[in-house]
Amino acid sequence: LSEIRAPSSRGAGSLSSSTLERLKGFVCPSEPQGRGPPGPGNAGGGSEDADGGLEDAGVSVTSAPCGISKSGYTPLEQQYLQIKEQHKDALLAVECGYKYRFFGEDAEKAAKQLNIFCHLDHNFMTCSIPTHRLFVHVRRLVSQGYKVGVVKQTETSAIKASGANKNTLFTRQLSALYTKSTLVGEDVNPVHSLVDVEEGECDDVVTDPPESYLLCLSETWDKPRKQLTIGLVAVQPSTGDVLLDCFVDGSTRCELEGRVLKVNPVEILVPSDLSDSSHRLLQSIVTASVQAGDGVRIEKRESAQFDFASAMNTVTEFYCHTQDSGSRPLSGIASLESPVVCCLGPLIHYLTEFNLQRVLLSFRHLSCESDGMVLSAPTLRNLEILTNQTDGGTKGSLLWVLDHTHTSFGRRLMRKWVSQPLKDAQSICERQGAVCEILESDSVTLPSVRALLFRLPDLERGVCSIYHKKCSTQEFYLISSSLSRLGVELQALLPSIQSQLSSSLLRGLLLDTPELLAPAHNFLKVLNEKAAKSGDKRELFCDLSGFPVLQERRVEIQSVLTEIQDHRREVRYTLRTPTLDYVRVSGQEFLIEVKNSMVSVVPSDWVKISSTKAVSRYQSPYLIGRCRSLSQLREQLLIDSQKEWTNFLHQFGEYYHTMKKAVGNLATVDCLFSLAEVAKQRNYYRQIVIRDGRHPVIDLLMGEHTQYVPNNTELQGDGRRTLIITGPNMGGKSSYIRQVALVSIMAQVGSYVPATEARLGILDGIYTRMGASDSIYKGRSTFMEELTEASEIVTRATERSLVILDELGRGTSTHDGIAIAYATLEYFIRDVKSLTLFVTHYPPLCELEKVYPLHVGNFHMAFLLNEPDIGSKLSPGQSVQPEFITFLYQLTEGAAGQSYGLNVARLAEIPEAVLHIAARKAQELKNIVDARRYTYKDTHCPKQWETLSAEQSND
Ligand SMILES: Nc1ncnc2c1ncn2[C@@H]1O[C@H](COP(=O)(O)OP(=O)(O)OP(=O)(O)O)[C@@H](O)[C@H]1O
Ligand SMILES: [Mg+2]
């Protein structure tokens, strides 16, 4: 049966026979039409002949000469225009035989992006790519932000040739659309090709980002209350994750920004009448993402779709009429907030265009802010939780420190853990308990479990692509065999897990999983491994008892083959060569080869198919007829097999939720192992009292030769809850306060922390204001940005929050700056009552310790001063040297009077001349202030900033 097997689309290095055949048809259009039998039927069909024939041989719908209709377009062009009319915003790749073609503007854009040749053909510019490279090019276009439509032939050549419409154009339909978040399916994720990618064979393939969320936003204005509510739904069509959220946001869209940063979408769906502020925010995110190398795609949809009534209609329709096991009952929908419904409606419409709407059927996982610790957008950015601020990459971020996962799904979960630390003490303790057991247990069970997680394919995406019924046979085989193997191996470990593990979290995760995975085996055993791996759908099932249609088709094919073999006897008789057998040339089967010297014996009604100098090849009319039937039957078998395959995938989809749960369990286990790895490698301890705390990232980056100086921290909600930290520039102030925040986050993720001891209360949020940056794009200057952020913190922080303010008020004149910093800090101490770390270079603020002695403490970063010898009176021309400072990086009680900025100026290699003048100026100013202080004292003036600062600096 070797000739029945479909040619592999990749054919290691060589072209498959069918491709050769089609190529032949293409380069030799002058070969007499209709002389030979229909080409070998196979998937996709050799349509180039037919279409080419239509265009070139003058067969056209309107019978105008040269295949050009009255409108001036060729039939193929007309067909393209019709499809394009319905999908104006997509670049269409149109299947034409063995290649995909682009037309018109699409062709020009594609040619530019793909770096391929584009030329004028009839009415349109056109360019083309070979079929087997479709995924490479679609991915590349999609990564550039395009929506790409793949238009496929929906007829196959042999069956078409036997029908009434044999002289018309091949019918074509849009088979799939792709954008950044919707790259699901075998066209764009052919597993066998991605293996090549890993082996470095295709280095031009754009690989999947780890996450590809599609985010949809709706805005609802409450006019009387002047309040904006934002609804948000984020879907990851490739993994089936759905997040819903609804929140009130201010004009800065700070809340929205935080969520967008966390979700990190690749595509955003918004109403066409989105508010200016939101639009500006999204635009800034797009700009930043383009800089980081991967632009976010924004799709504007008709605003009417976002209206509550219309969205509700879509939503109820969708959930009423779609049957799916495990889908969300309608009552669940009724409880959704209306802004969320306003997003869900347009999302259903959108995903339906991609045929990916099924993921929306079943969202169980609702993430609400109240579930976890709040990390505001500035906190995520400033503390470099998920990405660094240098190049937007992961290196140097907290995620980078904590992520030692081995699976793609584990990595995705770890990102969620880090961006959304827990708030519930029990869950935190469970995670820590699990990590502790992994670290301390010496049983062999846990290492065996861990070994199972190595080298796994992306099961989460795989299971979901099966659920969408879009996966290839190769992917299915890979995924189901991995699932089944995991099930079996975990099952074998069950007894030791039962007897040896004590962490309730680990036990729960591991004991459940084998049973959840069990169904995978039943699907795997029906498959013919070889066919599945080569993508041959006709031979896919090894046991046909469950597939009567396929069985029947096989019998029919076998009987035609027998007829053809029987016919051989007649041929032998006719040609008087008793040993004659059919030959196969260039993919064409059942040819009768006759030496040219013998052609006189050949009956006149035989059709000559091809010839060489020595031989001619014929087919008898009977043979032509049988071969035609055979091709038709084979095409039919492929169509039937495709149907059964889809059915098969559908059946697997019934277990989608079970499999997803199992994969989720494995992801959690992977994350726990990862945290244990961190604890082991970095000497972390378990347990806001922090003894010998270190900054996790700097500590890791410092390497062997330098040591991070650990510091202690003690903050008490009802006692000393505010630390005012002063000290020299470069003294380690910012590093210290970041360290406190990071340690708290790590603890609430469930991780061990870089400290010898830590007793931490549970924080409901961390708010930070640090660094100078402006947001020109948001229409805010540096100082405006500073105060907007501060104001957000004032409104959001609670008694249970940690607030970190680094040099608030430095963006304006000294007087205003000090005034604002003083007032704000006092407000935090007295009214918000949050745990607060305040870094400042304004000594007057240290006064607050005297005002609130119970709640405020002054600290500074210790240093050694090597003061130059300068008299208080300067004689003109006298040279002044700035002080030399040695940093000790040790948090010490008491305020520091000076910032020794000139020392840093020297470290930064400011020219000597400038340094001297600056040092001189500093000395002069100091003298003036000193002099004024005496005057104020003499006249009993009330305390002024100048006096305060003079006093401080003299301390
Ligand atoms: N505890 C520490 N141990 C070792 N090195 C440290 C420590 N803390 C900070 N450093 C080093 O000092 C550098 C400067 O620290 P940091 O930015 O915290 O100073 P700063 O006091 O905030 O200065 P400025 O006032 O100029 O903002 C860091 O980049 C780090 O390399
Ligand atoms: Mg600093």
PDB file of N, CA and C in Angstrom, residues 758-804:
ATOM      1  N   ALA A 758      13.012  36.323  59.385  1.00  0.00           N
ATOM      2  CA  ALA A 758      12.019  37.315  58.989  1.00  0.00           C
ATOM      3  C   ALA A 758      10.688  36.984  59.623  1.00  0.00           C
ATOM      4  N   ARG A 759      10.140  37.912  60.335  1.00  0.00           N
ATOM      5  CA  ARG A 759       8.787  37.750  60.848  1.00  0.00           C
ATOM      6  C   ARG A 759       7.949  38.818  60.190  1.00  0.00           C
ATOM      7  N   LEU A 760       7.072  38.395  59.301  1.00  0.00           N
ATOM      8  CA  LEU A 760       6.378  39.391  58.498  1.00  0.00           C
ATOM      9  C   LEU A 760       4.878  39.262  58.715  1.00  0.00           C
ATOM     10  N   GLY A 761       4.259  40.399  58.917  1.00  0.00           N
ATOM     11  CA  GLY A 761       2.804  40.409  58.898  1.00  0.00           C
ATOM     12  C   GLY A 761       2.376  40.382  57.443  1.00  0.00           C
ATOM     13  N   ILE A 762       1.088  40.179  57.223  1.00  0.00           N
ATOM     14  CA  ILE A 762       0.680  40.107  55.826  1.00  0.00           C
ATOM     15  C   ILE A 762       0.264  41.484  55.320  1.00  0.00           C
ATOM     16  N   LEU A 763       0.880  41.885  54.222  1.00  0.00           N
ATOM     17  CA  LEU A 763       0.593  43.205  53.657  1.00  0.00           C
ATOM     18  C   LEU A 763      -0.530  43.074  52.641  1.00  0.00           C
ATOM     19  N   ASP A 764      -1.376  44.115  52.582  1.00  0.00           N
ATOM     20  CA  ASP A 764      -2.412  44.050  51.530  1.00  0.00           C
ATOM     21  C   ASP A 764      -1.946  44.733  50.250  1.00  0.00           C
ATOM     22  N   GLY A 765      -0.843  45.451  50.332  1.00  0.00           N
ATOM     23  CA  GLY A 765      -0.361  46.074  49.107  1.00  0.00           C
ATOM     24  C   GLY A 765       0.972  46.756  49.336  1.00  0.00           C
ATOM     25  N   ILE A 766       1.688  46.956  48.246  1.00  0.00           N
ATOM     26  CA  ILE A 766       2.939  47.705  48.339  1.00  0.00           C
ATOM     27  C   ILE A 766       2.863  48.848  47.340  1.00  0.00           C
ATOM     28  N   TYR A 767       3.126  50.042  47.819  1.00  0.00           N
ATOM     29  CA  TYR A 767       3.043  51.210  46.945  1.00  0.00           C
ATOM     30  C   TYR A 767       4.393  51.915  46.945  1.00  0.00           C
ATOM     31  N   THR A 768       4.840  52.273  45.771  1.00  0.00           N
ATOM     32  CA  THR A 768       6.149  52.916  45.710  1.00  0.00           C
ATOM     33  C   THR A 768       6.101  54.181  44.879  1.00  0.00           C
ATOM     34  N   ARG A 769       6.950  55.098  45.262  1.00  0.00           N
ATOM     35  CA  ARG A 769       7.145  56.290  44.443  1.00  0.00           C
ATOM     36  C   ARG A 769       8.650  56.503  44.462  1.00  0.00           C
ATOM     37  N   MET A 770       9.271  56.321  43.352  1.00  0.00           N
ATOM     38  CA  MET A 770      10.724  56.525  43.308  1.00  0.00           C
ATOM     39  C   MET A 770      11.178  56.891  41.906  1.00  0.00           C
ATOM     40  N   GLY A 771      12.339  57.472  41.848  1.00  0.00           N
ATOM     41  CA  GLY A 771      12.931  57.772  40.545  1.00  0.00           C
ATOM     42  C   GLY A 771      12.282  58.979  39.896  1.00  0.00           C
ATOM     43  N   ALA A 772      13.022  59.598  39.020  1.00  0.00           N
ATOM     44  CA  ALA A 772      12.456  60.713  38.288  1.00  0.00           C
ATOM     45  C   ALA A 772      12.190  60.267  36.876  1.00  0.00           C
ATOM     46  N   SER A 773      10.938  60.404  36.474  1.00  0.00           N
ATOM     47  CA  SER A 773      10.656  60.095  35.085  1.00  0.00           C
ATOM     48  C   SER A 773       9.513  60.989  34.692  1.00  0.00           C
ATOM     49  N   ASP A 774       9.456  61.328  33.464  1.00  0.00           N
ATOM     50  CA  ASP A 774       8.263  62.057  33.049  1.00  0.00           C
ATOM     51  C   ASP A 774       7.495  61.193  32.074  1.00  0.00           C
ATOM     52  N   SER A 775       6.230  61.527  31.905  1.00  0.00           N
ATOM     53  CA  SER A 775       5.417  60.789  30.959  1.00  0.00           C
ATOM     54  C   SER A 775       4.881  61.798  29.972  1.00  0.00           C
ATOM     55  N   ILE A 776       5.779  62.198  29.093  1.00  0.00           N
ATOM     56  CA  ILE A 776       5.377  63.193  28.104  1.00  0.00           C
ATOM     57  C   ILE A 776       4.144  62.675  27.354  1.00  0.00           C
ATOM     58  N   TYR A 777       4.155  61.364  27.083  1.00  0.00           N
ATOM     59  CA  TYR A 777       3.032  60.787  26.335  1.00  0.00           C
ATOM     60  C   TYR A 777       1.721  60.904  27.077  1.00  0.00           C
ATOM     61  N   LYS A 778       1.788  60.892  28.435  1.00  0.00           N
ATOM     62  CA  LYS A 778       0.546  61.033  29.182  1.00  0.00           C
ATOM     63  C   LYS A 778       0.260  62.504  29.441  1.00  0.00           C
ATOM     64  N   GLY A 779       1.102  63.368  28.941  1.00  0.00           N
ATOM     65  CA  GLY A 779       0.888  64.796  29.121  1.00  0.00           C
ATOM     66  C   GLY A 779       1.289  65.255  30.512  1.00  0.00           C
ATOM     67  N   ARG A 780       2.260  64.558  31.139  1.00  0.00           N
ATOM     68  CA  ARG A 780       2.651  64.971  32.483  1.00  0.00           C
ATOM     69  C   ARG A 780       4.136  65.237  32.563  1.00  0.00           C
ATOM     70  N   SER A 781       4.475  66.308  33.265  1.00  0.00           N
ATOM     71  CA  SER A 781       5.884  66.632  33.427  1.00  0.00           C
ATOM     72  C   SER A 781       6.455  65.791  34.563  1.00  0.00           C
ATOM     73  N   THR A 782       7.739  65.929  34.801  1.00  0.00           N
ATOM     74  CA  THR A 782       8.393  65.126  35.828  1.00  0.00           C
ATOM     75  C   THR A 782       7.744  65.314  37.199  1.00  0.00           C
ATOM     76  N   PHE A 783       7.553  66.575  37.570  1.00  0.00           N
ATOM     77  CA  PHE A 783       7.035  66.825  38.905  1.00  0.00           C
ATOM     78  C   PHE A 783       5.563  66.427  39.008  1.00  0.00           C
ATOM     79  N   MET A 784       4.840  66.679  37.924  1.00  0.00           N
ATOM     80  CA  MET A 784       3.424  66.294  37.886  1.00  0.00           C
ATOM     81  C   MET A 784       3.308  64.782  38.070  1.00  0.00           C
ATOM     82  N   GLU A 785       4.163  64.045  37.386  1.00  0.00           N
ATOM     83  CA  GLU A 785       4.166  62.590  37.459  1.00  0.00           C
ATOM     84  C   GLU A 785       4.443  62.157  38.910  1.00  0.00           C
ATOM     85  N   GLU A 786       5.411  62.836  39.528  1.00  0.00           N
ATOM     86  CA  GLU A 786       5.795  62.516  40.889  1.00  0.00           C
ATOM     87  C   GLU A 786       4.604  62.673  41.829  1.00  0.00           C
ATOM     88  N   LEU A 787       3.916  63.810  41.691  1.00  0.00           N
ATOM     89  CA  LEU A 787       2.818  64.076  42.619  1.00  0.00           C
ATOM     90  C   LEU A 787       1.579  63.241  42.301  1.00  0.00           C
ATOM     91  N   THR A 788       1.374  62.942  41.013  1.00  0.00           N
ATOM     92  CA  THR A 788       0.223  62.109  40.668  1.00  0.00           C
ATOM     93  C   THR A 788       0.381  60.743  41.310  1.00  0.00           C
ATOM     94  N   GLU A 789       1.584  60.228  41.229  1.00  0.00           N
ATOM     95  CA  GLU A 789       1.822  58.917  41.834  1.00  0.00           C
ATOM     96  C   GLU A 789       1.630  58.971  43.338  1.00  0.00           C
ATOM     97  N   ALA A 790       2.143  60.064  43.956  1.00  0.00           N
ATOM     98  CA  ALA A 790       2.005  60.197  45.404  1.00  0.00           C
ATOM     99  C   ALA A 790       0.525  60.265  45.775  1.00  0.00           C
ATOM    100  N   SER A 791      -0.219  60.979  44.971  1.00  0.00           N
ATOM    101  CA  SER A 791      -1.629  61.144  45.296  1.00  0.00           C
ATOM    102  C   SER A 791      -2.382  59.818  45.173  1.00  0.00           C
ATOM    103  N   GLU A 792      -2.005  59.006  44.181  1.00  0.00           N
ATOM    104  CA  GLU A 792      -2.609  57.674  44.059  1.00  0.00           C
ATOM    105  C   GLU A 792      -2.350  56.862  45.328  1.00  0.00           C
ATOM    106  N   ILE A 793      -1.130  56.974  45.842  1.00  0.00           N
ATOM    107  CA  ILE A 793      -0.780  56.182  47.021  1.00  0.00           C
ATOM    108  C   ILE A 793      -1.584  56.659  48.218  1.00  0.00           C
ATOM    109  N   VAL A 794      -1.697  57.982  48.367  1.00  0.00           N
ATOM    110  CA  VAL A 794      -2.438  58.519  49.494  1.00  0.00           C
ATOM    111  C   VAL A 794      -3.861  57.959  49.500  1.00  0.00           C
ATOM    112  N   THR A 795      -4.484  57.866  48.323  1.00  0.00           N
ATOM    113  CA  THR A 795      -5.877  57.392  48.310  1.00  0.00           C
ATOM    114  C   THR A 795      -5.980  55.883  48.469  1.00  0.00           C
ATOM    115  N   ARG A 796      -4.954  55.137  48.058  1.00  0.00           N
ATOM    116  CA  ARG A 796      -5.126  53.686  48.033  1.00  0.00           C
ATOM    117  C   ARG A 796      -4.525  52.929  49.214  1.00  0.00           C
ATOM    118  N   ALA A 797      -3.462  53.468  49.768  1.00  0.00           N
ATOM    119  CA  ALA A 797      -2.767  52.705  50.811  1.00  0.00           C
ATOM    120  C   ALA A 797      -3.622  52.599  52.080  1.00  0.00           C
ATOM    121  N   THR A 798      -3.444  51.511  52.812  1.00  0.00           N
ATOM    122  CA  THR A 798      -4.175  51.317  54.064  1.00  0.00           C
ATOM    123  C   THR A 798      -3.171  51.079  55.190  1.00  0.00           C
ATOM    124  N   GLU A 799      -3.704  50.849  56.381  1.00  0.00           N
ATOM    125  CA  GLU A 799      -2.864  50.534  57.540  1.00  0.00           C
ATOM    126  C   GLU A 799      -1.994  49.311  57.302  1.00  0.00           C
ATOM    127  N   ARG A 800      -2.476  48.437  56.438  1.00  0.00           N
ATOM    128  CA  ARG A 800      -1.764  47.176  56.231  1.00  0.00           C
ATOM    129  C   ARG A 800      -0.859  47.209  55.016  1.00  0.00           C
ATOM    130  N   SER A 801      -0.628  48.421  54.482  1.00  0.00           N
ATOM    131  CA  SER A 801       0.217  48.500  53.278  1.00  0.00           C
ATOM    132  C   SER A 801       1.633  48.922  53.654  1.00  0.00           C
ATOM    133  N   LEU A 802       2.526  48.600  52.750  1.00  0.00           N
ATOM    134  CA  LEU A 802       3.893  49.103  52.884  1.00  0.00           C
ATOM    135  C   LEU A 802       4.045  50.216  51.852  1.00  0.00           C
ATOM    136  N   VAL A 803       4.442  51.406  52.310  1.00  0.00           N
ATOM    137  CA  VAL A 803       4.594  52.537  51.397  1.00  0.00           C
ATOM    138  C   VAL A 803       6.065  52.923  51.337  1.00  0.00           C
ATOM    139  N   ILE A 804       6.558  53.075  50.139  1.00  0.00           N
ATOM    140  CA  ILE A 804       7.966  53.394  49.958  1.00  0.00           C
ATOM    141  C   ILE A 804       8.093  54.661  49.142  1.00  0.00           C
TER     142      ILE A 804
END
